[in-house]
Amino acid sequence: MADIEETHFDTGDSGASATYPMQCSALRKNGFVMLKSRPCKIVEMSTSKTGKHGHAKVHLVGIDIFSGKKYEDICPSTHNMDVPHVKREDYQLTDISDDGYLCLMADNGDLREDLKVPEGEVGVQLKNEYDAGKDILCTVLKSCGEEVVIAVKTNTALDK
């Protein structure tokens, strides 16, 4: 019998797509859509009348959920657009390392230390509240293989 070589798999990705298709006319304000290959939140939407060739066009304006940049796109209302799978999770902040990484604890007790302190006012608010000794919950948005802390709030569950 031949020796069976040990195989090692580094990752166990299910191969699921980061997006799913949705008809342009079914998209709504405050929903999510992929604009210029970036996951965006729709902030403005307008529909034009059908033209000479019979397609109503939808004008979308979205803000990148990670960088905050504004993107625009125009698409016929009958065409499909990609919508990103967006997952939102709350973590409890346990520590901030010297190199700017957050130590976050999930509801089940799992720790993760792979997210940096976010840029801008969310990061400033997070550092100030942490330095003040408050118990903080961080809301993490995950989409298309990227994750970022988008909001912080003081954990009031411990006061009860």
Tab-separated table of N, CA and C in Angstrom:
chain	number	residue	atom	x	y	z
A	1	MET	N	0.826	-1.181	0.000
A	1	MET	CA	0.000	0.000	0.000
A	1	MET	C	0.869	1.243	0.000
A	2	ALA	N	0.399	2.231	-0.703
A	2	ALA	CA	1.130	3.499	-0.772
A	2	ALA	C	0.867	4.305	0.491
A	3	ASP	N	1.917	5.015	0.939
A	3	ASP	CA	1.738	5.883	2.110
A	3	ASP	C	0.869	7.073	1.736
A	4	ILE	N	-0.090	7.348	2.577
A	4	ILE	CA	-0.963	8.499	2.332
A	4	ILE	C	-0.297	9.728	2.931
A	5	GLU	N	-0.069	10.706	2.084
A	5	GLU	CA	0.566	11.930	2.562
A	5	GLU	C	-0.417	12.722	3.416
A	6	GLU	N	0.135	13.324	4.460
A	6	GLU	CA	-0.709	14.184	5.289
A	6	GLU	C	-0.967	15.480	4.552
A	7	THR	N	-2.225	15.836	4.442
A	7	THR	CA	-2.549	17.101	3.787
A	7	THR	C	-2.903	18.116	4.848
A	8	HIS	N	-2.514	19.341	4.599
A	8	HIS	CA	-2.779	20.419	5.552
A	8	HIS	C	-3.460	21.564	4.819
A	9	PHE	N	-4.607	21.986	5.346
A	9	PHE	CA	-5.338	23.101	4.755
A	9	PHE	C	-5.200	24.302	5.674
A	10	ASP	N	-4.701	25.415	5.133
A	10	ASP	CA	-4.491	26.613	5.943
A	10	ASP	C	-5.791	27.302	6.308
A	11	THR	N	-6.716	27.372	5.356
A	11	THR	CA	-7.969	28.069	5.629
A	11	THR	C	-9.143	27.158	5.326
A	12	GLY	N	-10.243	27.429	5.975
A	12	GLY	CA	-11.457	26.646	5.755
A	12	GLY	C	-12.571	27.541	5.270
A	13	ASP	N	-12.326	28.278	4.189
A	13	ASP	CA	-13.323	29.204	3.667
A	13	ASP	C	-14.422	28.419	2.952
A	14	SER	N	-15.650	28.816	3.174
A	14	SER	CA	-16.767	28.108	2.547
A	14	SER	C	-16.887	28.438	1.065
A	15	GLY	N	-16.183	29.472	0.632
A	15	GLY	CA	-16.254	29.857	-0.779
A	15	GLY	C	-17.478	30.698	-1.095
A	16	ALA	N	-18.193	31.147	-0.070
A	16	ALA	CA	-19.383	31.952	-0.293
A	16	ALA	C	-18.985	33.335	-0.806
A	17	SER	N	-19.845	33.885	-1.627
A	17	SER	CA	-19.577	35.199	-2.188
A	17	SER	C	-19.772	36.280	-1.136
A	18	ALA	N	-19.005	37.361	-1.289
A	18	ALA	CA	-19.130	38.484	-0.354
A	18	ALA	C	-20.331	39.361	-0.715
A	19	THR	N	-20.935	39.117	-1.901
A	19	THR	CA	-22.070	39.930	-2.348
A	19	THR	C	-23.175	39.032	-2.898
A	20	TYR	N	-24.355	39.628	-3.071
A	20	TYR	CA	-25.458	38.938	-3.743
A	20	TYR	C	-26.149	39.940	-4.662
A	21	PRO	N	-26.744	39.470	-5.764
A	21	PRO	CA	-27.372	40.401	-6.707
A	21	PRO	C	-28.761	40.851	-6.256
A	22	MET	N	-29.096	42.103	-6.577
A	22	MET	CA	-30.430	42.624	-6.293
A	22	MET	C	-30.792	43.608	-7.403
A	23	GLN	N	-32.043	43.566	-7.834
A	23	GLN	CA	-32.467	44.468	-8.891
A	23	GLN	C	-32.347	45.910	-8.414
A	24	CYS	N	-31.853	46.754	-9.296
A	24	CYS	CA	-31.559	48.148	-8.958
A	24	CYS	C	-32.792	48.876	-8.401
A	25	SER	N	-33.957	48.610	-8.955
A	25	SER	CA	-35.179	49.290	-8.511
A	25	SER	C	-35.602	48.845	-7.107
A	26	ALA	N	-35.084	47.693	-6.626
A	26	ALA	CA	-35.448	47.181	-5.308
A	26	ALA	C	-34.547	47.727	-4.198
A	27	LEU	N	-33.492	48.421	-4.568
A	27	LEU	CA	-32.594	49.011	-3.569
A	27	LEU	C	-33.296	50.166	-2.864
A	28	ARG	N	-32.958	50.397	-1.606
A	28	ARG	CA	-33.588	51.457	-0.821
A	28	ARG	C	-32.529	52.322	-0.139
A	29	LYS	N	-32.944	53.541	0.206
A	29	LYS	CA	-32.081	54.450	0.952
A	29	LYS	C	-31.736	53.811	2.298
A	30	ASN	N	-30.529	54.042	2.778
A	30	ASN	CA	-29.977	53.445	3.995
A	30	ASN	C	-29.661	51.959	3.862
A	31	GLY	N	-29.857	51.404	2.657
A	31	GLY	CA	-29.438	50.032	2.402
A	31	GLY	C	-27.981	50.029	1.969
A	32	PHE	N	-27.464	48.849	1.624
A	32	PHE	CA	-26.072	48.744	1.198
A	32	PHE	C	-26.005	48.316	-0.258
A	33	VAL	N	-24.955	48.772	-0.963
A	33	VAL	CA	-24.748	48.419	-2.363
A	33	VAL	C	-23.257	48.542	-2.671
A	34	MET	N	-22.804	47.800	-3.676
A	34	MET	CA	-21.410	47.905	-4.105
A	34	MET	C	-21.322	48.988	-5.180
A	35	LEU	N	-20.581	50.052	-4.909
A	35	LEU	CA	-20.337	51.107	-5.885
A	35	LEU	C	-18.832	51.173	-6.135
A	36	LYS	N	-18.421	51.051	-7.393
A	36	LYS	CA	-16.991	51.055	-7.762
A	36	LYS	C	-16.217	50.013	-6.938
A	37	SER	N	-16.811	48.824	-6.794
A	37	SER	CA	-16.228	47.691	-6.065
A	37	SER	C	-15.982	47.959	-4.583
A	38	ARG	N	-16.712	48.894	-3.994
A	38	ARG	CA	-16.590	49.203	-2.568
A	38	ARG	C	-17.963	49.071	-1.898
A	39	PRO	N	-18.041	48.494	-0.689
A	39	PRO	CA	-19.332	48.414	0.010
A	39	PRO	C	-19.742	49.802	0.515
A	40	CYS	N	-20.926	50.255	0.096
A	40	CYS	CA	-21.388	51.606	0.435
A	40	CYS	C	-22.787	51.564	1.029
A	41	LYS	N	-23.094	52.580	1.854
A	41	LYS	CA	-24.443	52.773	2.366
A	41	LYS	C	-25.102	53.814	1.477
A	42	ILE	N	-26.300	53.526	0.990
A	42	ILE	CA	-26.997	54.434	0.078
A	42	ILE	C	-27.513	55.634	0.872
A	43	VAL	N	-27.097	56.847	0.469
A	43	VAL	CA	-27.569	58.048	1.159
A	43	VAL	C	-28.544	58.846	0.301
A	44	GLU	N	-28.498	58.618	-1.017
A	44	GLU	CA	-29.383	59.359	-1.916
A	44	GLU	C	-29.710	58.473	-3.112
A	45	MET	N	-30.969	58.535	-3.542
A	45	MET	CA	-31.417	57.725	-4.674
A	45	MET	C	-32.455	58.493	-5.464
A	46	SER	N	-32.314	58.524	-6.784
A	46	SER	CA	-33.351	59.152	-7.602
A	46	SER	C	-33.535	58.353	-8.878
A	47	THR	N	-34.763	58.328	-9.368
A	47	THR	CA	-35.078	57.565	-10.575
A	47	THR	C	-35.489	58.524	-11.681
A	48	SER	N	-34.890	58.336	-12.860
A	48	SER	CA	-35.269	59.164	-14.014
A	48	SER	C	-36.358	58.447	-14.797
A	49	LYS	N	-37.068	59.210	-15.649
A	49	LYS	CA	-38.131	58.621	-16.466
A	49	LYS	C	-37.534	57.737	-17.553
A	50	THR	N	-38.380	56.887	-18.097
A	50	THR	CA	-37.929	56.036	-19.203
A	50	THR	C	-37.611	56.925	-20.397
A	51	GLY	N	-36.524	56.617	-21.035
A	51	GLY	CA	-36.076	57.425	-22.177
A	51	GLY	C	-36.522	56.831	-23.490
A	52	LYS	N	-35.807	57.192	-24.548
A	52	LYS	CA	-36.153	56.754	-25.896
A	52	LYS	C	-36.047	55.238	-26.029
A	53	HIS	N	-35.112	54.645	-25.272
A	53	HIS	CA	-34.912	53.201	-25.393
A	53	HIS	C	-35.587	52.418	-24.272
A	54	GLY	N	-36.411	53.071	-23.474
A	54	GLY	CA	-37.311	52.369	-22.564
A	54	GLY	C	-36.778	51.920	-21.223
A	55	HIS	N	-35.637	52.424	-20.756
A	55	HIS	CA	-35.146	52.034	-19.441
A	55	HIS	C	-35.139	53.221	-18.497
A	56	ALA	N	-35.791	53.048	-17.343
A	56	ALA	CA	-35.677	54.067	-16.303
A	56	ALA	C	-34.315	53.876	-15.647
A	57	LYS	N	-33.643	54.982	-15.368
A	57	LYS	CA	-32.314	54.890	-14.765
A	57	LYS	C	-32.392	55.305	-13.292
A	58	VAL	N	-31.598	54.625	-12.465
A	58	VAL	CA	-31.529	54.940	-11.040
A	58	VAL	C	-30.162	55.549	-10.752
A	59	HIS	N	-30.185	56.734	-10.159
A	59	HIS	CA	-28.952	57.428	-9.773
A	59	HIS	C	-28.713	57.170	-8.291
A	60	LEU	N	-27.587	56.516	-7.956
A	60	LEU	CA	-27.278	56.149	-6.579
A	60	LEU	C	-26.096	56.958	-6.061
A	61	VAL	N	-26.213	57.450	-4.844
A	61	VAL	CA	-25.095	58.095	-4.162
A	61	VAL	C	-24.897	57.320	-2.870
A	62	GLY	N	-23.676	56.845	-2.660
A	62	GLY	CA	-23.381	56.056	-1.466
A	62	GLY	C	-22.098	56.500	-0.807
A	63	ILE	N	-21.989	56.210	0.487
A	63	ILE	CA	-20.780	56.525	1.240
A	63	ILE	C	-20.142	55.213	1.672
A	64	ASP	N	-18.852	55.061	1.340
A	64	ASP	CA	-18.094	53.862	1.687
A	64	ASP	C	-18.188	53.631	3.198
A	65	ILE	N	-18.591	52.410	3.595
A	65	ILE	CA	-18.802	52.149	5.020
A	65	ILE	C	-17.491	52.062	5.795
A	66	PHE	N	-16.353	51.944	5.103
A	66	PHE	CA	-15.066	51.856	5.790
A	66	PHE	C	-14.275	53.157	5.721
A	67	SER	N	-14.224	53.787	4.542
A	67	SER	CA	-13.378	54.984	4.395
A	67	SER	C	-14.168	56.293	4.486
A	68	GLY	N	-15.496	56.241	4.286
A	68	GLY	CA	-16.311	57.455	4.330
A	68	GLY	C	-16.306	58.230	3.020
A	69	LYS	N	-15.646	57.695	1.970
A	69	LYS	CA	-15.626	58.382	0.677
A	69	LYS	C	-16.976	58.254	-0.015
A	70	LYS	N	-17.319	59.272	-0.821
A	70	LYS	CA	-18.599	59.308	-1.522
A	70	LYS	C	-18.430	58.707	-2.922
A	71	TYR	N	-19.341	57.835	-3.302
A	71	TYR	CA	-19.338	57.231	-4.640
A	71	TYR	C	-20.703	57.412	-5.281
A	72	GLU	N	-20.709	57.557	-6.622
A	72	GLU	CA	-21.968	57.692	-7.369
A	72	GLU	C	-21.986	56.685	-8.499
A	73	ASP	N	-23.201	56.282	-8.886
A	73	ASP	CA	-23.355	55.370	-10.014
A	73	ASP	C	-24.751	55.542	-10.599
A	74	ILE	N	-24.858	55.298	-11.902
A	74	ILE	CA	-26.157	55.316	-12.584
A	74	ILE	C	-26.338	53.953	-13.230
A	75	CYS	N	-27.517	53.369	-13.010
A	75	CYS	CA	-27.761	52.007	-13.475
A	75	CYS	C	-29.212	51.889	-13.930
A	76	PRO	N	-29.488	51.173	-15.032
A	76	PRO	CA	-30.882	50.939	-15.427
A	76	PRO	C	-31.635	50.188	-14.319
A	77	SER	N	-32.880	50.574	-14.078
A	77	SER	CA	-33.625	50.021	-12.941
A	77	SER	C	-33.869	48.522	-13.054
A	78	THR	N	-33.813	47.980	-14.261
A	78	THR	CA	-34.062	46.541	-14.438
A	78	THR	C	-32.794	45.706	-14.250
A	79	HIS	N	-31.627	46.341	-14.217
A	79	HIS	CA	-30.378	45.602	-14.075
A	79	HIS	C	-30.115	45.240	-12.616
A	80	ASN	N	-29.283	44.225	-12.423
A	80	ASN	CA	-28.917	43.809	-11.067
A	80	ASN	C	-27.662	44.532	-10.607
A	81	MET	N	-27.628	44.839	-9.326
A	81	MET	CA	-26.426	45.403	-8.714
A	81	MET	C	-26.016	44.490	-7.567
A	82	ASP	N	-24.723	44.483	-7.261
A	82	ASP	CA	-24.239	43.660	-6.160
A	82	ASP	C	-24.500	44.358	-4.827
A	83	VAL	N	-25.003	43.589	-3.868
A	83	VAL	CA	-25.244	44.088	-2.517
A	83	VAL	C	-24.321	43.298	-1.590
A	84	PRO	N	-23.511	43.987	-0.787
A	84	PRO	CA	-22.578	43.264	0.093
A	84	PRO	C	-23.290	42.644	1.292
A	85	HIS	N	-22.777	41.490	1.744
A	85	HIS	CA	-23.242	40.922	3.011
A	85	HIS	C	-22.568	41.735	4.109
A	86	VAL	N	-23.361	42.430	4.909
A	86	VAL	CA	-22.811	43.269	5.970
A	86	VAL	C	-23.223	42.664	7.312
A	87	LYS	N	-22.223	42.404	8.143
A	87	LYS	CA	-22.491	41.820	9.460
A	87	LYS	C	-22.065	42.819	10.527
A	88	ARG	N	-22.933	43.020	11.509
A	88	ARG	CA	-22.667	43.975	12.577
A	88	ARG	C	-22.616	43.203	13.898
A	89	GLU	N	-21.526	43.406	14.660
A	89	GLU	CA	-21.377	42.711	15.930
A	89	GLU	C	-20.895	43.678	17.000
A	90	ASP	N	-21.329	43.437	18.242
A	90	ASP	CA	-20.875	44.242	19.379
A	90	ASP	C	-19.828	43.461	20.164
A	91	TYR	N	-18.762	44.145	20.531
A	91	TYR	CA	-17.705	43.558	21.344
A	91	TYR	C	-17.450	44.462	22.536
A	92	GLN	N	-17.012	43.856	23.636
A	92	GLN	CA	-16.646	44.634	24.817
A	92	GLN	C	-15.153	44.927	24.748
A	93	LEU	N	-14.793	46.183	24.947
A	93	LEU	CA	-13.386	46.586	24.911
A	93	LEU	C	-12.730	46.221	26.237
A	94	THR	N	-11.635	45.428	26.160
A	94	THR	CA	-10.940	45.035	27.387
A	94	THR	C	-9.606	45.761	27.538
A	95	ASP	N	-8.973	46.131	26.411
A	95	ASP	CA	-7.669	46.786	26.500
A	95	ASP	C	-7.325	47.454	25.168
A	96	ILE	N	-6.445	48.456	25.223
A	96	ILE	CA	-5.862	49.045	24.014
A	96	ILE	C	-4.353	48.874	24.145
A	97	SER	N	-3.741	48.181	23.182
A	97	SER	CA	-2.295	47.929	23.254
A	97	SER	C	-1.511	49.194	22.908
A	98	ASP	N	-0.202	49.174	23.195
A	98	ASP	CA	0.655	50.331	22.943
A	98	ASP	C	0.762	50.656	21.458
A	99	ASP	N	0.646	49.629	20.604
A	99	ASP	CA	0.752	49.867	19.151
A	99	ASP	C	-0.596	50.159	18.496
A	100	GLY	N	-1.633	50.438	19.298
A	100	GLY	CA	-2.903	50.906	18.758
A	100	GLY	C	-3.900	49.826	18.383
A	101	TYR	N	-3.690	48.585	18.851
A	101	TYR	CA	-4.652	47.525	18.568
A	101	TYR	C	-5.617	47.366	19.729
A	102	LEU	N	-6.885	47.062	19.400
A	102	LEU	CA	-7.925	46.884	20.414
A	102	LEU	C	-7.972	45.423	20.837
A	103	CYS	N	-8.184	45.192	22.104
A	103	CYS	CA	-8.438	43.844	22.595
A	103	CYS	C	-9.941	43.791	22.881
A	104	LEU	N	-10.658	43.026	22.050
A	104	LEU	CA	-12.118	42.993	22.119
A	104	LEU	C	-12.600	41.612	22.538
A	105	MET	N	-13.655	41.576	23.355
A	105	MET	CA	-14.224	40.312	23.795
A	105	MET	C	-15.647	40.166	23.260
A	106	ALA	N	-15.910	39.039	22.617
A	106	ALA	CA	-17.242	38.755	22.076
A	106	ALA	C	-18.159	38.282	23.210
A	107	ASP	N	-19.454	38.130	22.907
A	107	ASP	CA	-20.433	37.690	23.905
A	107	ASP	C	-20.096	36.319	24.486
A	108	ASN	N	-19.493	35.446	23.655
A	108	ASN	CA	-19.181	34.081	24.100
A	108	ASN	C	-17.840	33.996	24.825
A	109	GLY	N	-17.148	35.143	25.012
A	109	GLY	CA	-15.895	35.153	25.750
A	109	GLY	C	-14.651	35.084	24.884
A	110	ASP	N	-14.812	34.917	23.571
A	110	ASP	CA	-13.651	34.867	22.676
A	110	ASP	C	-12.997	36.247	22.598
A	111	LEU	N	-11.662	36.256	22.641
A	111	LEU	CA	-10.916	37.513	22.528
A	111	LEU	C	-10.355	37.659	21.126
A	112	ARG	N	-10.296	38.879	20.637
A	112	ARG	CA	-9.652	39.168	19.356
A	112	ARG	C	-8.847	40.448	19.486
A	113	GLU	N	-7.669	40.439	18.860
A	113	GLU	CA	-6.766	41.580	18.978
A	113	GLU	C	-6.243	41.994	17.606
A	114	ASP	N	-7.113	41.933	16.591
A	114	ASP	CA	-6.663	42.193	15.217
A	114	ASP	C	-7.214	43.486	14.627
A	115	LEU	N	-7.938	44.276	15.420
A	115	LEU	CA	-8.486	45.535	14.912
A	115	LEU	C	-7.761	46.722	15.528
A	116	LYS	N	-7.427	47.693	14.669
A	116	LYS	CA	-6.770	48.909	15.153
A	116	LYS	C	-7.808	49.911	15.660
A	117	VAL	N	-7.347	50.873	16.455
A	117	VAL	CA	-8.205	51.984	16.878
A	117	VAL	C	-8.608	52.730	15.610
A	118	PRO	N	-9.918	52.973	15.383
A	118	PRO	CA	-10.340	53.633	14.139
A	118	PRO	C	-9.853	55.081	14.046
A	119	GLU	N	-9.745	55.558	12.813
A	119	GLU	CA	-9.348	56.952	12.567
A	119	GLU	C	-10.536	57.867	12.883
A	120	GLY	N	-10.253	59.156	13.090
A	120	GLY	CA	-11.313	60.148	13.215
A	120	GLY	C	-11.917	60.217	14.601
A	121	GLU	N	-13.147	60.776	14.654
A	121	GLU	CA	-13.759	61.076	15.950
A	121	GLU	C	-14.157	59.833	16.728
A	122	VAL	N	-14.471	58.714	16.038
A	122	VAL	CA	-14.808	57.472	16.750
A	122	VAL	C	-13.596	56.998	17.556
A	123	GLY	N	-12.400	57.083	16.944
A	123	GLY	CA	-11.174	56.691	17.633
A	123	GLY	C	-10.857	57.587	18.815
A	124	VAL	N	-11.069	58.890	18.648
A	124	VAL	CA	-10.821	59.858	19.727
A	124	VAL	C	-11.776	59.599	20.888
A	125	GLN	N	-13.076	59.392	20.562
A	125	GLN	CA	-14.082	59.117	21.592
A	125	GLN	C	-13.748	57.816	22.328
A	126	LEU	N	-13.322	56.796	21.580
A	126	LEU	CA	-12.992	55.501	22.160
A	126	LEU	C	-11.834	55.637	23.153
A	127	LYS	N	-10.771	56.341	22.745
A	127	LYS	CA	-9.600	56.519	23.627
A	127	LYS	C	-9.959	57.329	24.871
A	128	ASN	N	-10.735	58.406	24.688
A	128	ASN	CA	-11.115	59.251	25.825
A	128	ASN	C	-11.945	58.477	26.848
A	129	GLU	N	-12.925	57.709	26.375
A	129	GLU	CA	-13.783	56.952	27.286
A	129	GLU	C	-13.004	55.827	27.968
A	130	TYR	N	-12.064	55.210	27.219
A	130	TYR	CA	-11.241	54.142	27.804
A	130	TYR	C	-10.331	54.716	28.894
A	131	ASP	N	-9.725	55.880	28.607
A	131	ASP	CA	-8.848	56.532	29.587
A	131	ASP	C	-9.624	56.978	30.829
A	132	ALA	N	-10.922	57.288	30.661
A	132	ALA	CA	-11.764	57.699	31.783
A	132	ALA	C	-12.216	56.499	32.619
A	133	GLY	N	-11.858	55.276	32.162
A	133	GLY	CA	-12.193	54.070	32.920
A	133	GLY	C	-13.593	53.554	32.695
A	134	LYS	N	-14.247	54.006	31.631
A	134	LYS	CA	-15.607	53.542	31.355
A	134	LYS	C	-15.572	52.156	30.699
A	135	ASP	N	-16.664	51.406	30.870
A	135	ASP	CA	-16.813	50.108	30.217
A	135	ASP	C	-17.437	50.359	28.844
A	136	ILE	N	-16.755	49.959	27.783
A	136	ILE	CA	-17.157	50.362	26.429
A	136	ILE	C	-17.553	49.168	25.572
A	137	LEU	N	-18.631	49.347	24.802
A	137	LEU	CA	-19.019	48.392	23.767
A	137	LEU	C	-18.649	48.987	22.411
A	138	CYS	N	-17.961	48.204	21.580
A	138	CYS	CA	-17.578	48.641	20.234
A	138	CYS	C	-18.436	47.901	19.214
A	139	THR	N	-19.039	48.633	18.290
A	139	THR	CA	-19.803	48.025	17.210
A	139	THR	C	-18.891	47.868	16.005
A	140	VAL	N	-18.715	46.613	15.557
A	140	VAL	CA	-17.813	46.306	14.446
A	140	VAL	C	-18.639	45.928	13.231
A	141	LEU	N	-18.349	46.576	12.105
A	141	LEU	CA	-19.013	46.280	10.834
A	141	LEU	C	-18.060	45.448	9.992
A	142	LYS	N	-18.556	44.333	9.453
A	142	LYS	CA	-17.724	43.425	8.662
A	142	LYS	C	-18.371	43.212	7.303
A	143	SER	N	-17.582	43.415	6.238
A	143	SER	CA	-18.086	43.216	4.889
A	143	SER	C	-16.921	43.082	3.926
A	144	CYS	N	-17.038	42.190	2.955
A	144	CYS	CA	-16.045	42.021	1.885
A	144	CYS	C	-14.630	41.824	2.437
A	145	GLY	N	-14.508	41.087	3.534
A	145	GLY	CA	-13.194	40.797	4.090
A	145	GLY	C	-12.572	41.930	4.883
A	146	GLU	N	-13.303	43.028	5.077
A	146	GLU	CA	-12.791	44.156	5.865
A	146	GLU	C	-13.632	44.305	7.118
A	147	GLU	N	-12.995	44.804	8.177
A	147	GLU	CA	-13.708	45.061	9.428
A	147	GLU	C	-13.249	46.392	9.991
A	148	VAL	N	-14.178	47.113	10.612
A	148	VAL	CA	-13.825	48.383	11.235
A	148	VAL	C	-14.813	48.689	12.369
A	149	VAL	N	-14.314	49.363	13.411
A	149	VAL	CA	-15.180	49.817	14.503
A	149	VAL	C	-15.886	51.076	14.015
A	150	ILE	N	-17.227	51.045	13.986
A	150	ILE	CA	-17.972	52.199	13.462
A	150	ILE	C	-18.637	53.011	14.559
A	151	ALA	N	-18.767	52.434	15.752
A	151	ALA	CA	-19.432	53.160	16.833
A	151	ALA	C	-18.972	52.628	18.181
A	152	VAL	N	-18.976	53.500	19.169
A	152	VAL	CA	-18.686	53.084	20.548
A	152	VAL	C	-19.802	53.615	21.446
A	153	LYS	N	-20.130	52.806	22.460
A	153	LYS	CA	-21.127	53.256	23.428
A	153	LYS	C	-20.749	52.699	24.795
A	154	THR	N	-21.156	53.394	25.827
A	154	THR	CA	-20.867	52.959	27.185
A	154	THR	C	-21.796	51.798	27.531
A	155	ASN	N	-21.211	50.745	28.073
A	155	ASN	CA	-21.980	49.540	28.427
A	155	ASN	C	-22.759	49.799	29.706
A	156	THR	N	-24.090	49.842	29.591
A	156	THR	CA	-24.935	50.118	30.761
A	156	THR	C	-25.447	48.826	31.395
A	157	ALA	N	-25.184	47.680	30.776
A	157	ALA	CA	-25.701	46.405	31.281
A	157	ALA	C	-25.071	46.043	32.631
A	158	LEU	N	-23.858	46.521	32.885
A	158	LEU	CA	-23.196	46.186	34.131
A	158	LEU	C	-23.716	46.969	35.327
A	159	ASP	N	-24.363	48.093	35.066
A	159	ASP	CA	-24.866	48.943	36.143
A	159	ASP	C	-26.081	48.333	36.835
A	160	LYS	N	-26.763	47.422	36.156
A	160	LYS	CA	-28.029	46.873	36.678
A	160	LYS	C	-27.770	45.783	37.696
